[in-house]
Backbone as CSV, one residue per row, in Angstrom:
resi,resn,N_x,N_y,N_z,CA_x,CA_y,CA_z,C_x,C_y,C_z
1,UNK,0.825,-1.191,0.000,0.000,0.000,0.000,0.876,1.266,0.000
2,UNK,1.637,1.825,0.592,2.585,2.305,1.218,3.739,2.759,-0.393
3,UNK,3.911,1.456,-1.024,4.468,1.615,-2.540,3.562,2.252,-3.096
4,UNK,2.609,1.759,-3.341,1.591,2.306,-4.242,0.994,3.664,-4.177
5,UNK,1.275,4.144,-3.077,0.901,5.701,-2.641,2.674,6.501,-3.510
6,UNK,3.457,5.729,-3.031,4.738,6.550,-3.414,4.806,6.973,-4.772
7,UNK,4.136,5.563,-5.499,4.039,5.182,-6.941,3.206,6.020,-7.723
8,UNK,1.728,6.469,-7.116,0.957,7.705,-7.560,1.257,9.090,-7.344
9,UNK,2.028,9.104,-5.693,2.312,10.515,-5.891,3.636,10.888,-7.000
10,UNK,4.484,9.938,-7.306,5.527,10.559,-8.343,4.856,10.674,-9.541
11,UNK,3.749,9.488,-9.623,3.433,9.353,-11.052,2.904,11.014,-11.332
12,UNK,2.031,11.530,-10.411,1.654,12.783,-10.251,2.368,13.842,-10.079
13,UNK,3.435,13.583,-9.857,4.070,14.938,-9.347,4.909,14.706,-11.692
14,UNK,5.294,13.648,-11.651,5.525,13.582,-12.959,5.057,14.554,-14.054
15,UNK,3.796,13.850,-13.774,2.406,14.074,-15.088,2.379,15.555,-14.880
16,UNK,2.405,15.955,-13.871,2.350,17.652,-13.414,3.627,18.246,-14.421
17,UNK,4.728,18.207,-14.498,5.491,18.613,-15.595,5.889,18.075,-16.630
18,UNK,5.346,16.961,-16.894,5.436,16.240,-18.322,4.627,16.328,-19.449
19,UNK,3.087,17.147,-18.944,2.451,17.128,-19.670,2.821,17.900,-20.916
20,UNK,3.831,19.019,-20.605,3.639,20.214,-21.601,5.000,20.694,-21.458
21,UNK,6.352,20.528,-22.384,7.407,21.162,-22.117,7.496,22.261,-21.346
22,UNK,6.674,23.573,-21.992,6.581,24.814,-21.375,6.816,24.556,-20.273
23,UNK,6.145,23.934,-19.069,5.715,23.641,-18.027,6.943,23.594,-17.176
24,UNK,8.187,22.824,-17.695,9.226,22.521,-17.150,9.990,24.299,-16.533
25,UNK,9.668,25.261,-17.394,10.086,26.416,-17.113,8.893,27.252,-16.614
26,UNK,7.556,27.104,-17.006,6.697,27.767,-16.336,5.424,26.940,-16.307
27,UNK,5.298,26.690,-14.389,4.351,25.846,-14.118,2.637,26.075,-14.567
28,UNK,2.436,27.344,-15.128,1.171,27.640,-15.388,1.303,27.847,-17.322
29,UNK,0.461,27.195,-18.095,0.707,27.291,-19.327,-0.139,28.540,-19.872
30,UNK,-0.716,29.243,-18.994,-1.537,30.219,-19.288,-0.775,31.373,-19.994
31,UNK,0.435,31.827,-19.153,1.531,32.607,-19.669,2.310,32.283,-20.996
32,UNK,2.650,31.343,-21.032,3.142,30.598,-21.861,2.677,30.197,-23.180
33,UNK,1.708,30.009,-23.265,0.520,29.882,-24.519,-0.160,30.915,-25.326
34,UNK,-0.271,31.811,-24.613,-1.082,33.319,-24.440,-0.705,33.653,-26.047
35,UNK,-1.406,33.809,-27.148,-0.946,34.434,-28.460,-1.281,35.422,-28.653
36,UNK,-1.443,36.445,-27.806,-1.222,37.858,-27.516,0.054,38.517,-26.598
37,UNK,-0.011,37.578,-25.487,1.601,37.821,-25.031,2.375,37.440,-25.637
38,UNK,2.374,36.500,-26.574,3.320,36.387,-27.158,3.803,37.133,-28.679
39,UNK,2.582,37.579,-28.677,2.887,38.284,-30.233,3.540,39.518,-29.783
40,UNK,2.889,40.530,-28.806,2.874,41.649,-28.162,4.748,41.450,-28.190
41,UNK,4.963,40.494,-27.420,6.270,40.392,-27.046,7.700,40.130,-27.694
42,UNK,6.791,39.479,-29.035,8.206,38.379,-29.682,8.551,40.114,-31.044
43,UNK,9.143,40.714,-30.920,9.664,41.701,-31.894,9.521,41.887,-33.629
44,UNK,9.553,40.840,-34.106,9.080,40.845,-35.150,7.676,40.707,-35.963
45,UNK,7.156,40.021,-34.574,4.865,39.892,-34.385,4.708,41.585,-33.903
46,UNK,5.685,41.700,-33.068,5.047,43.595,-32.576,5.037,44.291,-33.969
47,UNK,6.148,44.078,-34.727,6.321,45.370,-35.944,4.403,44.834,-36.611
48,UNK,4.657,43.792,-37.266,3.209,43.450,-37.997,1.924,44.032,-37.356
49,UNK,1.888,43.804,-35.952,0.909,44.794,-35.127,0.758,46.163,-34.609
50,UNK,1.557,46.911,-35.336,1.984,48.047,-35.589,1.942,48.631,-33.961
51,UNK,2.959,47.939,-33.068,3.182,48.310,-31.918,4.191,49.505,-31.619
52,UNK,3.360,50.928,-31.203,3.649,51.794,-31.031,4.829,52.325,-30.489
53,UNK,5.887,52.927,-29.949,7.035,53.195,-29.333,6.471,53.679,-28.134
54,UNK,5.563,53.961,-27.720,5.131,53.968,-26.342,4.680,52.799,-25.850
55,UNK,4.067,52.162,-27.008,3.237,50.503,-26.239,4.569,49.808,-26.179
56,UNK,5.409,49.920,-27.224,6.898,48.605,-26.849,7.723,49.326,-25.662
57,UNK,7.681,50.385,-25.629,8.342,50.931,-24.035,7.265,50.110,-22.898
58,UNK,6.582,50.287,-22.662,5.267,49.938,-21.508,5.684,47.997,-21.795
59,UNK,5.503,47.552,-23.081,5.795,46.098,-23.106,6.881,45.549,-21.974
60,UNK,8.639,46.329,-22.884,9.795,46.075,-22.481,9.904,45.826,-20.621
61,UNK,8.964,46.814,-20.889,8.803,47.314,-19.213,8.549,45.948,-17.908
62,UNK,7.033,45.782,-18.869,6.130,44.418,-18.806,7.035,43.278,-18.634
63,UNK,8.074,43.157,-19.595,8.801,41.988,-19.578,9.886,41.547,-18.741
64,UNK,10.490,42.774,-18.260,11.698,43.046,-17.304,11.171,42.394,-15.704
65,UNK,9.554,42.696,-16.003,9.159,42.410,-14.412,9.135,41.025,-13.794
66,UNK,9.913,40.052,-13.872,9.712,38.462,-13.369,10.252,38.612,-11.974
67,UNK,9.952,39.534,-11.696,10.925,39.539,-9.924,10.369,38.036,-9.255
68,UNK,11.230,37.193,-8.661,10.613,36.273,-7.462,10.537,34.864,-8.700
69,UNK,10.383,34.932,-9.973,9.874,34.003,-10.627,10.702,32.848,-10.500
70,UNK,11.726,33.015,-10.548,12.789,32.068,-10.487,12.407,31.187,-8.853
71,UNK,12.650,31.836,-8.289,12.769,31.893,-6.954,11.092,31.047,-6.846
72,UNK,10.374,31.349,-7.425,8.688,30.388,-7.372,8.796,28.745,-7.732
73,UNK,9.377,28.912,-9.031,9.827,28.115,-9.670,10.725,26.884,-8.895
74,UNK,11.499,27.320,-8.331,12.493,26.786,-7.292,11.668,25.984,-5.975
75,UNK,10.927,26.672,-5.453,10.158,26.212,-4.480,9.319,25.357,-5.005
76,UNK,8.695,24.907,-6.276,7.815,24.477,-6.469,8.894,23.198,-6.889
77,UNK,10.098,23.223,-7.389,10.473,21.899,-7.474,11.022,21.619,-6.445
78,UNK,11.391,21.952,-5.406,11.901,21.635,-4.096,10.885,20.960,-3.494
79,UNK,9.486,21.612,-3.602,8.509,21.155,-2.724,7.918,19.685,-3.496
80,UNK,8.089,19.698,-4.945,7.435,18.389,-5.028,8.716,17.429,-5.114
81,UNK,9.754,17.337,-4.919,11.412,16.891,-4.088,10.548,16.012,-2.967
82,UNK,10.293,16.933,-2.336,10.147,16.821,-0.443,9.077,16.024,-0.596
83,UNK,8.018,15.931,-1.200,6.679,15.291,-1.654,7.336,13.446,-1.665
84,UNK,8.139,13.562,-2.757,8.577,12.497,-3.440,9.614,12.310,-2.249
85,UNK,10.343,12.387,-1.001,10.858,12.028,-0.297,10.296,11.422,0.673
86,UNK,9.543,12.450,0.512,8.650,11.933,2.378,7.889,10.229,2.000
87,UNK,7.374,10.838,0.086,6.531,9.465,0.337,7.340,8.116,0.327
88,UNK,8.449,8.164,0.304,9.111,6.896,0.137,9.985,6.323,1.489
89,UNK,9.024,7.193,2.279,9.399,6.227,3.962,8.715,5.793,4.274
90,UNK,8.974,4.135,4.995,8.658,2.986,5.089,7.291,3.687,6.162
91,UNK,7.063,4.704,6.588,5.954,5.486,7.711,6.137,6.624,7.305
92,UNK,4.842,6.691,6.460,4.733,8.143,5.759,4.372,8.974,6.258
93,UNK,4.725,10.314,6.780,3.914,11.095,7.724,3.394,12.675,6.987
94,UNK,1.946,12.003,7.176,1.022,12.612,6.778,0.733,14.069,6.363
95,UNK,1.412,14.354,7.688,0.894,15.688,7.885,2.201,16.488,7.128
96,UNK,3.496,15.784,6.993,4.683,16.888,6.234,4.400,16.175,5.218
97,UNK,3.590,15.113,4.312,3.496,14.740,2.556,2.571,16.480,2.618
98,UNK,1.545,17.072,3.610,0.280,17.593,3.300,1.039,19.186,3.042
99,UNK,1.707,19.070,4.150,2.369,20.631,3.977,3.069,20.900,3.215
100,UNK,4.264,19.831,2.639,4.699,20.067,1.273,3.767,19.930,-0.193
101,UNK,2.699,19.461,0.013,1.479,19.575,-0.876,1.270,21.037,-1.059
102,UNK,1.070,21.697,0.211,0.200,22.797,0.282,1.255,23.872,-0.078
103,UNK,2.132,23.745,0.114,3.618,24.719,0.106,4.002,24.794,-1.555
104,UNK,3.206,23.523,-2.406,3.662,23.647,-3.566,2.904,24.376,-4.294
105,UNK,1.032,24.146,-3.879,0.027,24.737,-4.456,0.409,25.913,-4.384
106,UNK,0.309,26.588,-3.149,0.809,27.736,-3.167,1.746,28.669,-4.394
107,UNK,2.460,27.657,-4.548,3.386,28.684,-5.246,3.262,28.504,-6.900
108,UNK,2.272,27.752,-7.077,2.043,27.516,-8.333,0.343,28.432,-8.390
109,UNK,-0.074,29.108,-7.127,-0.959,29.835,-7.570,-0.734,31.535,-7.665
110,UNK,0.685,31.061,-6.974,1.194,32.990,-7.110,1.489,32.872,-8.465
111,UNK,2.272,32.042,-9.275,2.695,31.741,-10.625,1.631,32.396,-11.440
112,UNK,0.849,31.388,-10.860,-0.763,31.552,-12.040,-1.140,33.011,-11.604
113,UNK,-1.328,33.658,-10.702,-1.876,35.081,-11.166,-0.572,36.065,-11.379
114,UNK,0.663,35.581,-11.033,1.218,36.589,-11.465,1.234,36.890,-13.528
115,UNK,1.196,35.467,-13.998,0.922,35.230,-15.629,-0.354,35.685,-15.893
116,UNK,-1.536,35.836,-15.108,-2.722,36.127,-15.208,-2.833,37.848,-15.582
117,UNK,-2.335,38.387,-14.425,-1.916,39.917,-14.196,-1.002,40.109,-15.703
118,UNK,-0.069,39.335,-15.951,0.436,39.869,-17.197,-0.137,39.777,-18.232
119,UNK,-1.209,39.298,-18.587,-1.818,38.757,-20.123,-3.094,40.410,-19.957
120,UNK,-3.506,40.504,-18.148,-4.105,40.973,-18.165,-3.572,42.977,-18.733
121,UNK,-2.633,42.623,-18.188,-1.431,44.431,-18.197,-1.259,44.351,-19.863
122,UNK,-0.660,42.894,-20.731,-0.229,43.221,-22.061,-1.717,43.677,-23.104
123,UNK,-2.930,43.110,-22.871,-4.089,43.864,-23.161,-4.491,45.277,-23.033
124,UNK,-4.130,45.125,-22.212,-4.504,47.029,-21.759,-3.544,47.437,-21.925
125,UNK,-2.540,47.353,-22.860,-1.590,48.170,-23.169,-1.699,48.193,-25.298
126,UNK,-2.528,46.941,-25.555,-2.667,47.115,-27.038,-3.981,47.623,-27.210
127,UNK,-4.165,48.008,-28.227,-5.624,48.552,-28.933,-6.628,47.029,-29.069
128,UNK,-7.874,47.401,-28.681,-8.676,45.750,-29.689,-7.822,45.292,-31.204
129,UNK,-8.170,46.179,-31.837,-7.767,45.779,-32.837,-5.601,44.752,-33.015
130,UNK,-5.116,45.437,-32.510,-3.896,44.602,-31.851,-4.468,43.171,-31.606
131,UNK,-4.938,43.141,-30.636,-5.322,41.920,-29.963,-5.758,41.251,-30.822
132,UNK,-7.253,41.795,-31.647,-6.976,40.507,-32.428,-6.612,40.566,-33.715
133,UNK,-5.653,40.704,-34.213,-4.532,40.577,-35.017,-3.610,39.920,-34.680
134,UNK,-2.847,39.767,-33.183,-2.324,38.920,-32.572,-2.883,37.537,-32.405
135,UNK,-4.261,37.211,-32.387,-4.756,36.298,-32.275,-4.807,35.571,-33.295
């Protein structure tokens, strides 16, 4: 029994970054996928969207900001580490598999709105029409 718990939580902690390369560098694919952040962003999609020298200043800006990301990133593979450690003692204890559970969610939900906040900032910085042209 005891295997078989160890055996689902890796399989899970796995499937959690295997599903989607991106993923391996950013746990939320929301950021990552976004074909407006990414057009907005990638330099040669901005010229075609006739991105302004004030909107690519405000972008550049946009892009510089990953403060902590690394540092999220880090915790979130540390914490599912500790996940995959704890479960592979012969007396699994419960309550530190739960807190390194919760320690990981966590930081994969600051992830997710901090990518959220950005898709939301690179919109309100293009015209509709941008947007969907980017799209």
């Amino acid at each position: 029994m005891k295997c078989m718990i160890a055996v689902c939580a890796a399989a899970l902690a796995f499937a959690a970054t295997a599903q989607d390369p991106t993923m391996r560098r950013n746990p939320n694919p929301a950021g990552a996928i976004n074909p407006v952040v990414r057009a907005a962003l990638n330099p040669k999609l901005a010229e075609k969207l006739g991105i302004t020298e004030e909107q690519s200043a405000k972008l550049k800006a946009l892009n510089a900001e990953k403060d902590g990301q690394k540092e999220l990133n880090e915790r979130i593979r540390k914490g599912m580490e500790r996940q995959a450690e704890l479960l592979k003692a012969d007396k699994v204890d419960e309550a530190a598999v739960m807190a390194a559970l919760d320690e990981v969610w966590e930081a994969r939900k600051e992830v997710a709105k901090r990518q959220t906040k950005r898709i939301i900032a690179v919109k309100s910085i293009l015209t509709p029409e941008q947007i969907a042209k980017a799209r």
